Structures are given as structure tokens and as C-alpha cells.
Amino acid sequence: MRRDYVDYFLIFFGSFLIVYIVLPIAVILVFQAFDFGMLLKTLHDEMVLEALKNTLVTSAATMLISLIFGVPLGYVLARKDFRGKSVIQGIVDVPIVIPHSVVGIMLLITFSSAIVDNYVGIIMAMLFVSASFTINSARDGFLAVDENLEHVARTLGASKLRTFFTISLPLALPSILSGAIMTFARAMSEVGSILIVAYYPKTAQILVMEYFENYGLRASRPIAVLLILISLAMFVTLRWIVGRRRHAQA
Amino acid sequence: MLKLEKVSKDWKEFKIKDIEFEVKRNEYFVILGPSGAGKTLLLETIAGIHIPDSGRIYMDGVDVTELPPEKREIAYIPQNYALFPHMSVYENIAFGLRIRKADDIDETVRRLAEVLGISHLLHRKPKTLSGGEQQRVAIARALAVQPKILLLDEPFSNLDVQIRSKLMEEIKRWRREFEFTAVHVTHSFEEAFCLADRIGIMLNGRLVQTGKPDDVFLKPKNEEVARFLGYENVFEGYADGSGIKIGGITLNSEVAISGKVKVAIRPEDVIVSKRDGKFEAKIESIESLGFASKITLSMNGLKLKALTTTSKIVEEGIKEGDRVYVSLRCFNLL
């Protein structure tokens, strides 16, 4: 009987954060379901659609750039030993600890008018705060690949590059993709630095704020719901792809 | 075919020092040593995964010391086989052939699979195979590219005893079929004896002795090798032409040397009996190993280890503290 109390204790404490995460999402979806007309109206609002498009395009671009530059860096961090490696590793994690408004200020000081109010500015702000996810999961993915596999591929005649593309990369891909999902999601949710660097072209996450300030909760809610749905759909789909790949290899 | 000249490499906690040996075409060379002796590092250095700190490596007279692994035509099978988990057995075996853009890939893969008895596994993923099957796939994948030499790292250590002896027999058969040259590292005397044309003893990063298995086992070069090969009794003695004095006893020996010598005796060669024998001794302890038992004897102050069958101990009623007779079947001078 004693064990049961322990179980109850674990269940109670374990559920708290889960409920806390699920509750607001459920509540906003339910509220919106009762106000379906507003959602439909929002879907016909040119400004909203434009903003959503901006968000998706810039987030996707950010993800792509983080992959192009993050995967090689992750590989180096996983496979090479060199002086100052821990410093490099530290630098990769720095963006996570800097307040996002500060990121915006720093970027503005560094690149000044070149990034003000354009796509480049949005993407740069997003990249700064979200690239760490891709780099770190690429590194973890490569670390999990048995080095002997690479060695054997080499002895069988594969060059370094060929070994990378036929052995290391495919095996690390699930991990890299889940890092990319995180980068995409993080980019989509970035507000602080974008607010400072590039208020225009308007992205959906900025528009939510603007509608809230100008027209109130009821007007901003449908956009928020759309963002949630897009994020969740992205998240679930990519998780599913990654899971399938993992499963196929196991 | 393969020749190493004073090859040294220091890598992480492993070290090999001044390794020198030569392997001839179609020869099966087994490097025998305890774990941590640097055997894997040596194979990886031959394969080109590490560049030696000093020394040279030659293949067919060509210096390959600085060549990358893919240019050496040396196939390497690591201890965990390292099958590519995202590829089927077929793709694993075909991997090297596809790189070479060979034109009879399918034929080669199927022939190898046939001989190695894995034809029915070609569509499977490596994770679904048993240890023995994985081993065969790894060998097939290595042989597919017709390497000049095959490097095997403890190929049987992850397998059950029955599968192990069966595979060892098969390796002999495959050798006749494909005529490959191999360097095989292991800590198992059984593998060395069963497979090797020649063996090398590796201790603490050095190749201490090489030769035919019988020669090495019967004539260990020094105490270190003798102890590794199971000569548990090593004594300092003094030879005077007619015999060798160790402690209080004298061994008859025809050897025409005199001066300080070392005598090595295998426990199997120490015969313990209650009835007769050459020397008297006292049983210090008896340790049962199942069918065999290890006896520690005290003989004129010398500690002597003997290995005998457990049934003999029971038959003769040998107990700790008993006084018994000891004779030596043979001994070696180091």
C-alpha cells in the first residue's frame, strides 16, 4: 500500500507542468471554437495572411541557413579535438542566455540600417536566437554515430567526403532534423529581437501583438490560434518523420 | 606483403612501441596479447586510421605510412563488426563495390553470400541478425573489395562458444576459397593455435616474440612471455653443466650451459601424486576449476602451481596439508 502513495505523489507532481502546458492551449482552442466566425474572418484578412506567409518564409529560411552552417559545425564539434573547443561550444550556447531584446539591440548596433525593416533583418534576428538548436543536435547526432563505421567505410574505399554523405550524415539525420524542427519553432516564436530590428515586413507573431494592442483580445486570438495550429502541425509532422527514420534504422 | 618497421604511436591511453613484423602473402598472422596491450591501436594504424608517430609501413614494398585508409587496399573488421545500420546486408556487402563502380556487383555479392552462408539474409537489416550472422556479413563486406590484407580485431569475442569454434573452422575453409592474407588480433590462445600460420606476442605495446605457434608456446623468449603463455612457475636457478639448482632442489638437465638461468614450468606439467615422484612437497591449497583443479605446493620453500584433474584429487584423496610427491614432465629454460 505504501508504494501507492509514492505513485500518487509522483503522478501529482509529474502532471503539474504537463497540465500547465496543455491547459492554455486547450482553452484558447475551445474559446476560438465558440467564436468560429471570427476565425473565418481572420482567414480572409489580407494582412494576417501576409504576416503568416512572412513568418513561415523567414522561419524556413532560418532553418535552412542553420542547417547549411550548423551541420558542418556540429560535425567538427563531435569529431575533432582542438584547443579552444570548449570555448567554441560555449559560444554556441550563448544566444540561449541573452535576452532577446538585447539581441535586437546588438544586431542593430552591428549591422545598423542594412537590416532595418527587411526580410534579412528578420532572418538574422531569428538565426541568432535559434541556430544553437541545430548545431547542438547535429553534434549529438554525429557523436552517436560509431566512429568505427566511418573507419570501415574508409578502408572499403570511401573518401572522407563520401563517408560523410553515405554514413555519418544519414545516421545523424534524425537528430539533425529534430534540431531543425526546434530551430524552426524557435524562429517562429521570436518576437523580442524582431520587434527592435524589423517591425516590418510584419510577421504573424508581431501582428498578434499589434492586434492585441489596437483591437483587444478577441481580435488577436484567431491569429494566435492559427500560429498554434501551424506550429503544432509542423512539430507533429516532423516528429513523425524523425520517428519513422529512427524506427527504420533500429 | 605487409611490413612494419619500428612503428610507434601514442594515442589516448594506448601506446604501441617499435613494432616490427612482416606478413607474407596468404599467411594468417595472429597477434596474441592481453587486453590493453595496444592490439586495436596497432590494427587501426595499419589500416591508416592513425598515422604512426614514427616508423614506416610497407605494402608490397610500397611505403603506405602516410596514405589515407581508402588508398591502402586493407580491409578492417573492428571488434563490433561496424555493419552500417541504415543499409541492408546486401547494401553492406556491395558498399565497397559501388564505390569502385564494379560492373559485376550483384554477382560478387551473391557469390560471397553463398559461400559465407548468408544468402537468405541479404534483405535484412544488420540489427536483426545474430552475432554470428553479423560476423559473416562483416567478413563478406571486407572480402568483397578483394583487399590485399584483412585485419580482424577480436572477431570471435562477442560470440557463443559453439558458434565460435564453428566459425573458426569456416574461416579456414574461406581462406582456401578466397586465399586472403590476414592479421588477426586476439587474447585467445585457442584462436591463435587454431588459425595462425605464425603468431606474435604483444605485451604492453611491444611485439615481444614472433614465430610459429608451437615454437612460441614451447620456447617463450623471456619471463614476461612465459607468464603470459601460462607458465605460472618461473624460478631463478643456477646451472653447472650437470643440473640446475633451484632453491633446495636440483633438476637434471643435459643443457651445456652454466651460470644463472630462469626455469619456466607450466602447471600442467607438474605431476602430483601420493605414491611416487621425484621431489617431496606439501599441499598448500587446492582450488577447484570444475573438471580441473589448481594446486599450490610448497617444495623446499618454492611455491609451485600444479594443474590436475579433479577426479585424480578425489581418487587419491589429496587434501590441503598433505605431503605428496611431485615430478616434472618438462620444463623450459628462458
XYZ file of C-alpha atoms in Angstrom:
584
model
C 0.000 0.000 0.000
C 2.875 2.295 0.764
C 4.057 2.187 -2.807
C 0.701 3.538 -3.918
C 1.246 6.770 -2.030
C 4.577 7.188 -3.730
C 2.922 6.632 -7.093
C 0.222 9.201 -6.310
C 2.880 11.628 -5.262
C 4.821 11.108 -8.496
C 1.697 11.355 -10.623
C 0.583 14.537 -8.915
C 3.903 16.341 -9.203
C 4.669 14.912 -12.607
C 1.346 16.071 -14.048
C 1.568 19.630 -12.866
C 3.717 21.015 -15.694
C 2.010 18.889 -18.313
C -1.389 20.256 -17.305
C 0.066 23.734 -17.140
C 1.314 23.432 -20.742
C -1.789 21.795 -22.154
C -4.377 23.929 -20.355
C -3.794 27.318 -22.064
C -3.547 25.650 -25.480
C -6.801 23.795 -24.896
C -8.538 26.866 -23.502
C -7.630 29.143 -26.414
C -8.695 26.482 -28.936
C -12.013 25.925 -27.154
C -12.706 29.651 -26.869
C -11.987 30.091 -30.545
C -14.231 27.169 -31.433
C -17.143 29.134 -29.924
C -16.133 32.143 -31.994
C -15.639 30.399 -35.298
C -16.901 33.330 -37.350
C -14.044 35.491 -36.176
C -11.569 32.815 -37.223
C -13.060 32.662 -40.713
C -12.986 36.431 -40.945
C -9.349 36.438 -39.937
C -8.576 33.883 -42.590
C -9.787 36.385 -45.155
C -7.815 39.249 -43.680
C -5.091 40.045 -46.223
C -2.844 41.479 -43.547
C -2.995 38.308 -41.466
C -2.286 36.052 -44.420
C 0.633 38.208 -45.491
C 2.031 38.135 -41.954
C 1.655 34.356 -41.728
C 3.428 33.967 -45.032
C 6.234 36.208 -43.792
C 6.614 34.158 -40.636
C 6.747 30.844 -42.450
C 9.127 32.035 -45.158
C 11.558 33.662 -42.752
C 11.439 30.720 -40.310
C 12.051 28.242 -43.127
C 14.952 30.337 -44.415
C 16.379 30.479 -40.904
C 16.114 26.704 -40.588
C 17.827 26.212 -43.922
C 20.688 28.561 -43.085
C 21.125 26.945 -39.684
C 21.388 23.552 -41.403
C 23.885 24.710 -44.007
C 26.222 26.211 -41.424
C 25.241 24.252 -38.327
C 25.711 20.713 -39.605
C 29.400 21.115 -40.512
C 29.999 22.879 -37.192
C 28.213 20.092 -35.326
C 30.377 17.531 -37.116
C 33.565 19.345 -36.177
C 32.438 19.626 -32.543
C 31.646 15.911 -32.469
C 34.718 14.550 -34.229
C 37.635 16.921 -33.829
C 39.693 17.713 -30.782
C 41.353 21.080 -30.809
C 42.407 23.803 -28.444
C 39.611 26.149 -27.533
C 36.909 23.627 -28.354
C 35.134 24.282 -25.081
C 35.163 27.999 -25.858
C 33.533 27.330 -29.239
C 30.989 25.102 -27.545
C 30.287 27.882 -25.074
C 29.797 30.433 -27.839
C 27.237 28.154 -29.487
C 25.155 28.214 -26.313
C 25.468 31.968 -25.623
C 22.367 33.047 -27.620
C 20.194 30.978 -25.280
C 21.158 33.101 -22.280
C 20.945 36.573 -23.846
C 17.595 38.400 -23.515
C 16.051 38.667 -26.946
C 15.526 42.404 -26.872
C 19.241 42.710 -26.180
C 19.927 40.555 -29.228
C 17.954 43.043 -31.293
C 19.941 45.969 -29.924
C 23.255 44.195 -30.571
C 22.336 43.340 -34.149
C 21.161 46.871 -34.795
C 24.394 48.354 -33.475
C 26.491 45.935 -35.514
C 24.686 45.986 -38.849
C 22.762 49.274 -38.489
C 20.436 50.291 -41.297
C 21.264 47.317 -43.519
C 18.937 45.087 -41.537
C 16.269 47.549 -40.504
C 12.776 46.607 -41.620
C 13.550 43.962 -44.186
C 13.499 40.193 -44.521
C 17.227 39.948 -43.981
C 16.820 41.625 -40.619
C 14.077 39.229 -39.543
C 16.052 36.199 -40.612
C 19.221 37.431 -38.920
C 17.367 38.022 -35.676
C 15.768 34.583 -35.889
C 19.039 32.882 -36.777
C 20.853 34.402 -33.836
C 18.400 33.091 -31.274
C 17.673 29.706 -32.832
C 20.789 28.312 -34.567
C 22.085 26.731 -31.340
C 19.400 24.048 -31.530
C 20.515 22.787 -34.922
C 24.210 22.932 -34.043
C 23.790 21.067 -30.764
C 21.577 18.338 -32.117
C 23.803 17.874 -35.146
C 26.719 17.476 -32.753
C 24.808 14.969 -30.620
C 23.698 13.122 -33.740
C 27.252 12.744 -35.026
C 28.517 11.799 -31.571
C 26.053 8.915 -31.553
C 27.470 7.542 -34.824
C 30.038 4.828 -34.054
C 33.365 6.078 -35.375
C 34.204 2.536 -36.439
C 31.519 2.814 -39.119
C 33.389 5.731 -40.638
C 36.708 3.900 -40.324
C 35.365 0.816 -42.057
C 33.812 2.874 -44.840
C 37.209 4.476 -45.411
C 39.029 1.142 -45.574
C 36.417 -0.052 -48.079
C 37.484 2.778 -50.341
C 35.213 5.694 -49.478
C 36.832 9.127 -49.327
C 36.281 11.333 -46.292
C 33.575 13.272 -48.112
C 31.823 10.170 -49.397
C 31.937 8.631 -45.936
C 30.311 11.757 -44.561
C 27.465 11.688 -47.066
C 26.848 7.921 -47.117
C 27.456 7.002 -43.468
C 27.703 9.862 -40.961
C 25.033 12.176 -42.337
C 22.265 9.599 -42.918
C 22.806 8.151 -39.442
C 22.802 11.558 -37.745
C 19.861 12.813 -39.791
C 17.040 12.069 -37.323
C 18.862 14.035 -34.667
C 19.707 16.846 -37.089
C 16.084 17.058 -38.244
C 14.745 17.283 -34.726
C 17.224 20.088 -34.100
C 15.980 21.783 -37.252
C 12.381 21.479 -36.019
C 13.390 23.204 -32.818
C 15.152 25.925 -34.781
C 12.090 26.453 -36.966
C 9.788 26.555 -33.954
C 12.084 28.892 -32.074
C 12.353 31.181 -35.103
C 8.577 31.293 -35.478
C 8.142 32.287 -31.868
C 10.779 35.010 -31.865
C 9.386 38.454 -31.043
C 11.800 40.440 -28.915
C 14.661 40.976 -31.341
C 12.422 41.237 -34.421
C 10.460 43.977 -32.705
C 13.627 46.039 -32.492
C 15.280 45.136 -35.789
C 12.466 44.666 -38.275
C 8.908 45.510 -37.237
C 8.162 45.455 -40.966
C 7.655 43.383 -43.092
C 5.162 42.311 -40.499
C 5.337 38.751 -39.224
C 2.412 36.957 -37.592
C 3.898 36.910 -34.131
C 4.288 40.707 -34.293
C 0.811 41.085 -35.730
C -0.720 39.213 -32.786
C 0.800 41.812 -30.522
C -0.287 44.709 -32.670
C -3.890 43.465 -32.929
C -3.962 42.922 -29.199
C -2.805 46.445 -28.519
C -5.058 48.071 -31.101
C -8.223 45.938 -31.098
C -8.023 43.776 -27.975
C -8.012 40.141 -27.081
C -10.837 38.969 -29.319
C -9.129 40.293 -32.462
C -5.699 38.894 -31.671
C -6.931 35.471 -30.588
C -7.632 33.998 -34.057
C -4.117 34.816 -35.256
C -2.728 33.258 -32.118
C -4.805 30.144 -32.774
C -3.530 29.941 -36.347
C 0.038 30.209 -35.147
C -0.551 27.462 -32.601
C -2.093 25.187 -35.215
C 0.740 25.752 -37.675
C 3.375 25.182 -35.006
C 1.743 22.016 -33.734
C 1.211 20.654 -37.238
C 4.860 21.285 -38.135
C 6.008 19.789 -34.897
C 3.913 16.645 -35.131
C 4.727 16.027 -38.804
C 8.452 16.365 -38.407
C 8.445 14.323 -35.191
C 6.638 11.633 -37.096
C 9.191 11.686 -39.925
C 12.058 11.535 -37.468
C 10.398 8.735 -35.512
C 9.885 6.730 -38.672
C 13.510 7.135 -39.695
C 14.689 6.135 -36.243
C 12.406 3.160 -36.325
C 13.614 2.132 -39.768
C 17.192 2.056 -38.526
C 16.557 0.207 -35.308
C 53.365 -8.312 -48.410
C 52.851 -6.235 -45.258
C 55.874 -4.995 -43.427
C 56.150 -2.814 -40.357
C 59.360 -1.078 -39.392
C 59.723 0.328 -35.875
C 56.152 1.619 -35.813
C 55.302 3.671 -32.731
C 52.118 5.501 -31.860
C 50.875 7.143 -28.712
C 47.117 7.668 -28.721
C 44.929 8.472 -25.744
C 45.648 5.852 -23.091
C 47.079 3.394 -25.646
C 50.588 3.012 -26.906
C 52.484 0.845 -29.358
C 56.246 0.948 -29.469
C 58.753 -0.115 -32.145
C 56.510 -2.723 -33.721
C 58.282 -4.756 -36.379
C 56.933 -7.726 -38.281
C 56.254 -8.986 -41.747
C 53.290 -10.908 -43.117
C 53.655 -12.928 -46.293
C 51.061 -13.433 -48.990
C 48.309 -15.860 -47.941
C 49.678 -16.015 -44.459
C 47.451 -15.891 -41.376
C 49.250 -13.900 -38.724
C 47.746 -13.794 -35.238
C 48.785 -11.166 -32.729
C 48.179 -12.517 -29.266
C 48.109 -10.285 -26.235
C 46.103 -9.354 -23.173
C 43.521 -6.576 -23.389
C 45.108 -3.148 -23.205
C 48.281 -4.312 -24.946
C 47.572 -1.926 -27.843
C 46.349 -4.537 -30.323
C 43.443 -2.473 -31.651
C 45.624 0.620 -31.968
C 48.103 -1.449 -33.980
C 45.404 -2.643 -36.398
C 43.987 0.867 -36.756
C 47.451 2.155 -37.518
C 47.968 -0.498 -40.198
C 44.529 0.357 -41.622
C 45.520 4.020 -41.862
C 43.084 5.348 -39.292
C 46.075 6.624 -37.340
C 49.355 7.856 -38.769
C 52.287 6.475 -36.741
C 54.396 8.903 -34.695
C 57.441 7.178 -36.114
C 58.319 4.137 -38.205
C 57.183 3.022 -41.662
C 54.553 0.673 -43.052
C 55.039 -1.040 -46.406
C 52.588 -2.906 -48.621
C 54.208 -4.956 -51.372
C 57.320 -2.863 -50.953
C 55.474 0.462 -51.308
C 55.584 2.891 -48.401
C 51.967 3.457 -47.331
C 52.703 5.126 -43.994
C 51.081 8.419 -44.980
C 48.364 7.055 -47.251
C 44.714 7.528 -46.214
C 42.766 4.306 -45.450
C 40.897 4.329 -48.771
C 44.136 4.151 -50.730
C 45.652 1.163 -48.899
C 43.561 -1.799 -50.053
C 43.443 -3.048 -46.491
C 40.085 -4.209 -45.124
C 39.407 -3.754 -41.449
C 36.829 -5.600 -39.349
C 36.508 -3.977 -35.933
C 35.516 -5.900 -32.850
C 31.885 -4.746 -33.060
C 31.848 -5.509 -36.832
C 30.582 -1.978 -37.553
C 27.913 -3.003 -40.030
C 26.172 0.033 -41.491
C 22.841 0.027 -39.618
C 20.934 2.020 -42.224
C 21.751 -0.388 -45.026
C 20.586 -3.912 -45.729
C 23.023 -6.829 -45.657
C 23.154 -6.661 -49.459
C 23.995 -2.954 -49.428
C 26.602 -3.506 -46.749
C 28.412 -6.103 -48.838
C 28.017 -4.026 -52.002
C 29.270 -0.823 -50.342
C 32.906 -1.082 -51.416
C 32.000 -2.419 -54.851
C 29.687 0.514 -55.549
C 32.461 2.936 -54.694
C 34.687 1.131 -57.157
C 31.843 1.154 -59.707
C 32.495 -2.552 -60.260
C 30.365 -3.987 -63.067
C 29.550 -7.374 -61.555
C 28.360 -6.129 -58.172
C 25.285 -8.327 -57.966
C 27.182 -11.448 -58.963
C 30.001 -10.800 -56.482
C 27.624 -10.089 -53.592
C 25.598 -13.233 -54.261
C 28.643 -15.461 -54.639
C 30.157 -14.214 -51.371
C 26.827 -14.577 -49.592
C 26.542 -18.093 -50.934
C 29.956 -19.199 -49.687
C 29.526 -17.474 -46.334
C 26.058 -18.930 -45.893
C 24.167 -15.648 -45.643
C 22.212 -15.684 -48.907
C 18.913 -15.810 -47.027
C 19.805 -12.660 -45.052
C 20.574 -10.278 -47.929
C 17.423 -8.168 -47.497
C 17.701 -7.938 -43.698
C 18.985 -5.003 -41.625
C 22.107 -5.747 -39.545
C 20.348 -5.111 -36.201
C 18.075 -8.092 -36.801
C 20.984 -10.538 -37.178
C 22.621 -12.733 -34.565
C 26.251 -12.153 -33.601
C 27.498 -14.982 -35.799
C 25.496 -13.741 -38.781
C 26.788 -10.196 -38.316
C 30.296 -11.581 -38.239
C 29.772 -13.337 -41.575
C 28.346 -10.180 -43.143
C 31.345 -8.197 -41.920
C 33.713 -10.724 -43.471
C 31.748 -10.749 -46.728
C 31.775 -6.946 -46.885
C 35.542 -6.921 -46.348
C 36.296 -9.682 -48.847
C 34.051 -8.125 -51.499
C 36.647 -5.480 -52.325
C 39.394 -8.130 -52.651
C 41.705 -6.414 -50.219
C 45.384 -7.217 -50.161
C 45.074 -7.915 -46.494
C 42.304 -8.441 -43.964
C 42.584 -7.039 -40.444
C 40.417 -8.733 -37.825
C 40.035 -7.323 -34.336
C 38.935 -9.965 -31.800
C 36.472 -11.377 -34.334
C 35.063 -14.047 -32.027
C 34.946 -12.283 -28.693
C 31.229 -11.453 -28.937
C 30.142 -14.948 -29.926
C 28.977 -18.037 -28.053
C 31.458 -20.861 -27.645
C 29.754 -23.215 -30.128
C 29.412 -20.572 -32.841
C 32.990 -19.550 -32.215
C 34.517 -22.944 -32.960
C 32.255 -23.422 -35.966
C 33.256 -20.041 -37.396
C 36.918 -20.766 -36.821
C 36.622 -23.925 -38.894
C 34.786 -21.957 -41.568
C 37.410 -19.242 -41.670
C 39.890 -21.934 -42.635
C 37.567 -23.017 -45.414
C 37.058 -19.457 -46.642
C 40.810 -18.988 -46.663
C 41.140 -21.847 -49.104
C 38.280 -20.437 -51.176
C 39.402 -16.791 -51.346
C 43.104 -17.059 -50.496
C 43.319 -13.994 -48.331
C 46.096 -12.694 -46.139
C 45.101 -11.782 -42.616
C 46.292 -10.117 -39.462
C 44.089 -11.194 -36.589
C 44.420 -9.869 -33.049
C 43.076 -11.745 -30.078
C 43.655 -12.639 -26.459
C 42.572 -16.246 -27.062
C 45.229 -18.985 -27.247
C 42.654 -21.239 -28.850
C 42.172 -18.883 -31.823
C 45.894 -18.402 -32.173
C 46.557 -22.127 -32.220
C 43.640 -22.998 -34.439
C 44.136 -20.363 -37.131
C 47.645 -18.973 -37.117
C 50.445 -19.778 -39.502
C 52.567 -17.558 -37.330
C 51.880 -15.657 -34.144
C 53.256 -12.598 -32.454
C 53.032 -11.993 -28.732
C 52.147 -8.421 -27.854
C 52.676 -7.153 -24.329
C 52.494 -3.549 -23.129
C 52.555 -2.097 -26.614
C 55.510 -4.129 -27.821
C 55.668 -7.145 -30.077
C 57.871 -9.309 -27.895
C 58.168 -12.533 -29.831
C 57.067 -13.877 -33.203
C 57.214 -17.327 -34.693
C 55.295 -20.494 -35.428
C 52.673 -21.148 -32.733
C 54.408 -24.298 -31.425
C 57.790 -22.620 -31.301
C 56.480 -19.644 -29.390
C 54.433 -21.703 -26.962
C 57.244 -24.136 -26.248
C 60.101 -21.653 -26.261
C 58.980 -18.407 -24.699
C 61.690 -15.836 -25.043
C 61.544 -14.368 -21.553
C 59.699 -14.487 -18.274
C 57.086 -11.970 -19.397
C 56.105 -14.055 -22.429
C 56.282 -17.276 -20.404
C 53.949 -15.918 -17.763
C 51.508 -14.656 -20.385
C 51.508 -18.059 -22.068
C 50.579 -19.760 -18.827
C 53.935 -20.749 -17.412
C 52.889 -19.899 -13.894
C 56.050 -21.260 -12.319
C 59.125 -19.218 -13.138
C 62.188 -19.636 -10.930
C 65.688 -18.314 -10.868
C 68.237 -21.100 -10.818
C 71.877 -21.885 -11.301
C 73.202 -24.296 -13.920
C 76.518 -26.039 -13.554
C 76.569 -28.269 -16.624
C 75.127 -31.342 -14.958
C 71.940 -29.905 -13.495
C 70.064 -26.809 -12.453
C 69.732 -25.861 -8.815
C 66.587 -24.013 -7.818
C 66.121 -23.357 -4.159
C 66.876 -26.635 -2.452
C 66.286 -28.957 -5.374
C 68.249 -29.955 -8.424
C 66.750 -30.565 -11.851
C 68.623 -32.886 -14.145
C 69.424 -31.172 -17.372
C 71.626 -32.018 -20.271
C 71.943 -28.413 -21.276
C 75.558 -27.438 -21.592
C 75.297 -24.028 -20.060
C 76.338 -22.766 -16.756
C 75.534 -19.719 -14.716
C 72.260 -18.050 -13.763
C 69.204 -19.300 -15.613
C 65.451 -18.956 -15.428
C 63.278 -22.042 -15.420
C 59.649 -21.933 -16.527
C 57.231 -24.754 -15.812
C 53.602 -24.963 -16.890
C 51.197 -26.080 -14.136
C 50.014 -28.851 -16.486
C 53.496 -30.293 -16.448
C 53.659 -30.607 -12.685
C 52.510 -34.101 -11.682
C 51.278 -34.543 -8.142
C 50.945 -37.992 -6.635
C 50.661 -39.559 -3.210
C 52.520 -42.683 -4.316
C 55.701 -41.750 -6.085
C 57.613 -38.880 -7.581
C 60.944 -37.187 -7.653
C 60.523 -34.461 -5.075
C 58.612 -34.142 -1.851
C 56.176 -31.290 -1.352
C 53.343 -30.100 0.849
C 49.875 -29.146 -0.413
C 49.221 -25.519 0.499
C 45.825 -25.112 -1.129
C 43.525 -26.659 -3.691
C 41.281 -24.567 -5.898
C 38.652 -26.320 -7.964
C 38.069 -25.047 -11.507
C 35.430 -27.658 -12.287
C 36.928 -30.626 -14.109
C 40.412 -29.377 -13.353
C 41.914 -28.237 -10.085
C 44.783 -25.949 -9.325
C 47.082 -26.997 -6.514
C 49.550 -24.713 -4.793
C 52.518 -26.671 -3.467
C 55.358 -25.764 -1.246
C 58.518 -27.591 -2.253
C 61.635 -26.831 -0.237
C 60.477 -23.275 0.119
C 59.476 -22.911 -3.554
C 55.871 -22.104 -4.351
C 54.791 -24.324 -7.214
C 51.468 -24.342 -9.067
C 50.145 -27.593 -10.453
C 47.106 -28.282 -12.602
C 45.491 -31.678 -12.408
C 42.132 -33.308 -12.980
C 39.681 -33.008 -10.132
C 38.941 -36.723 -10.398
C 42.556 -37.567 -9.594
C 42.406 -35.462 -6.440
C 39.275 -37.279 -5.341
C 40.700 -40.694 -6.285
C 43.933 -40.262 -4.368
C 42.263 -38.376 -1.547
C 44.616 -35.424 -1.803
C 43.829 -32.766 0.804
C 45.323 -29.482 1.941
C 48.265 -30.050 4.272
C 49.095 -33.481 2.808
C 52.641 -34.427 1.945
C 52.890 -35.592 -1.649
C 55.393 -36.435 -4.367
C 55.963 -34.183 -7.325
C 57.567 -34.843 -10.657
C 58.001 -32.519 -13.608
C 57.043 -33.662 -17.072
C 59.148 -30.976 -18.669
C 60.473 -27.501 -18.104
C 61.809 -24.656 -20.192
C 64.895 -22.574 -19.825
C 64.378 -18.895 -20.565
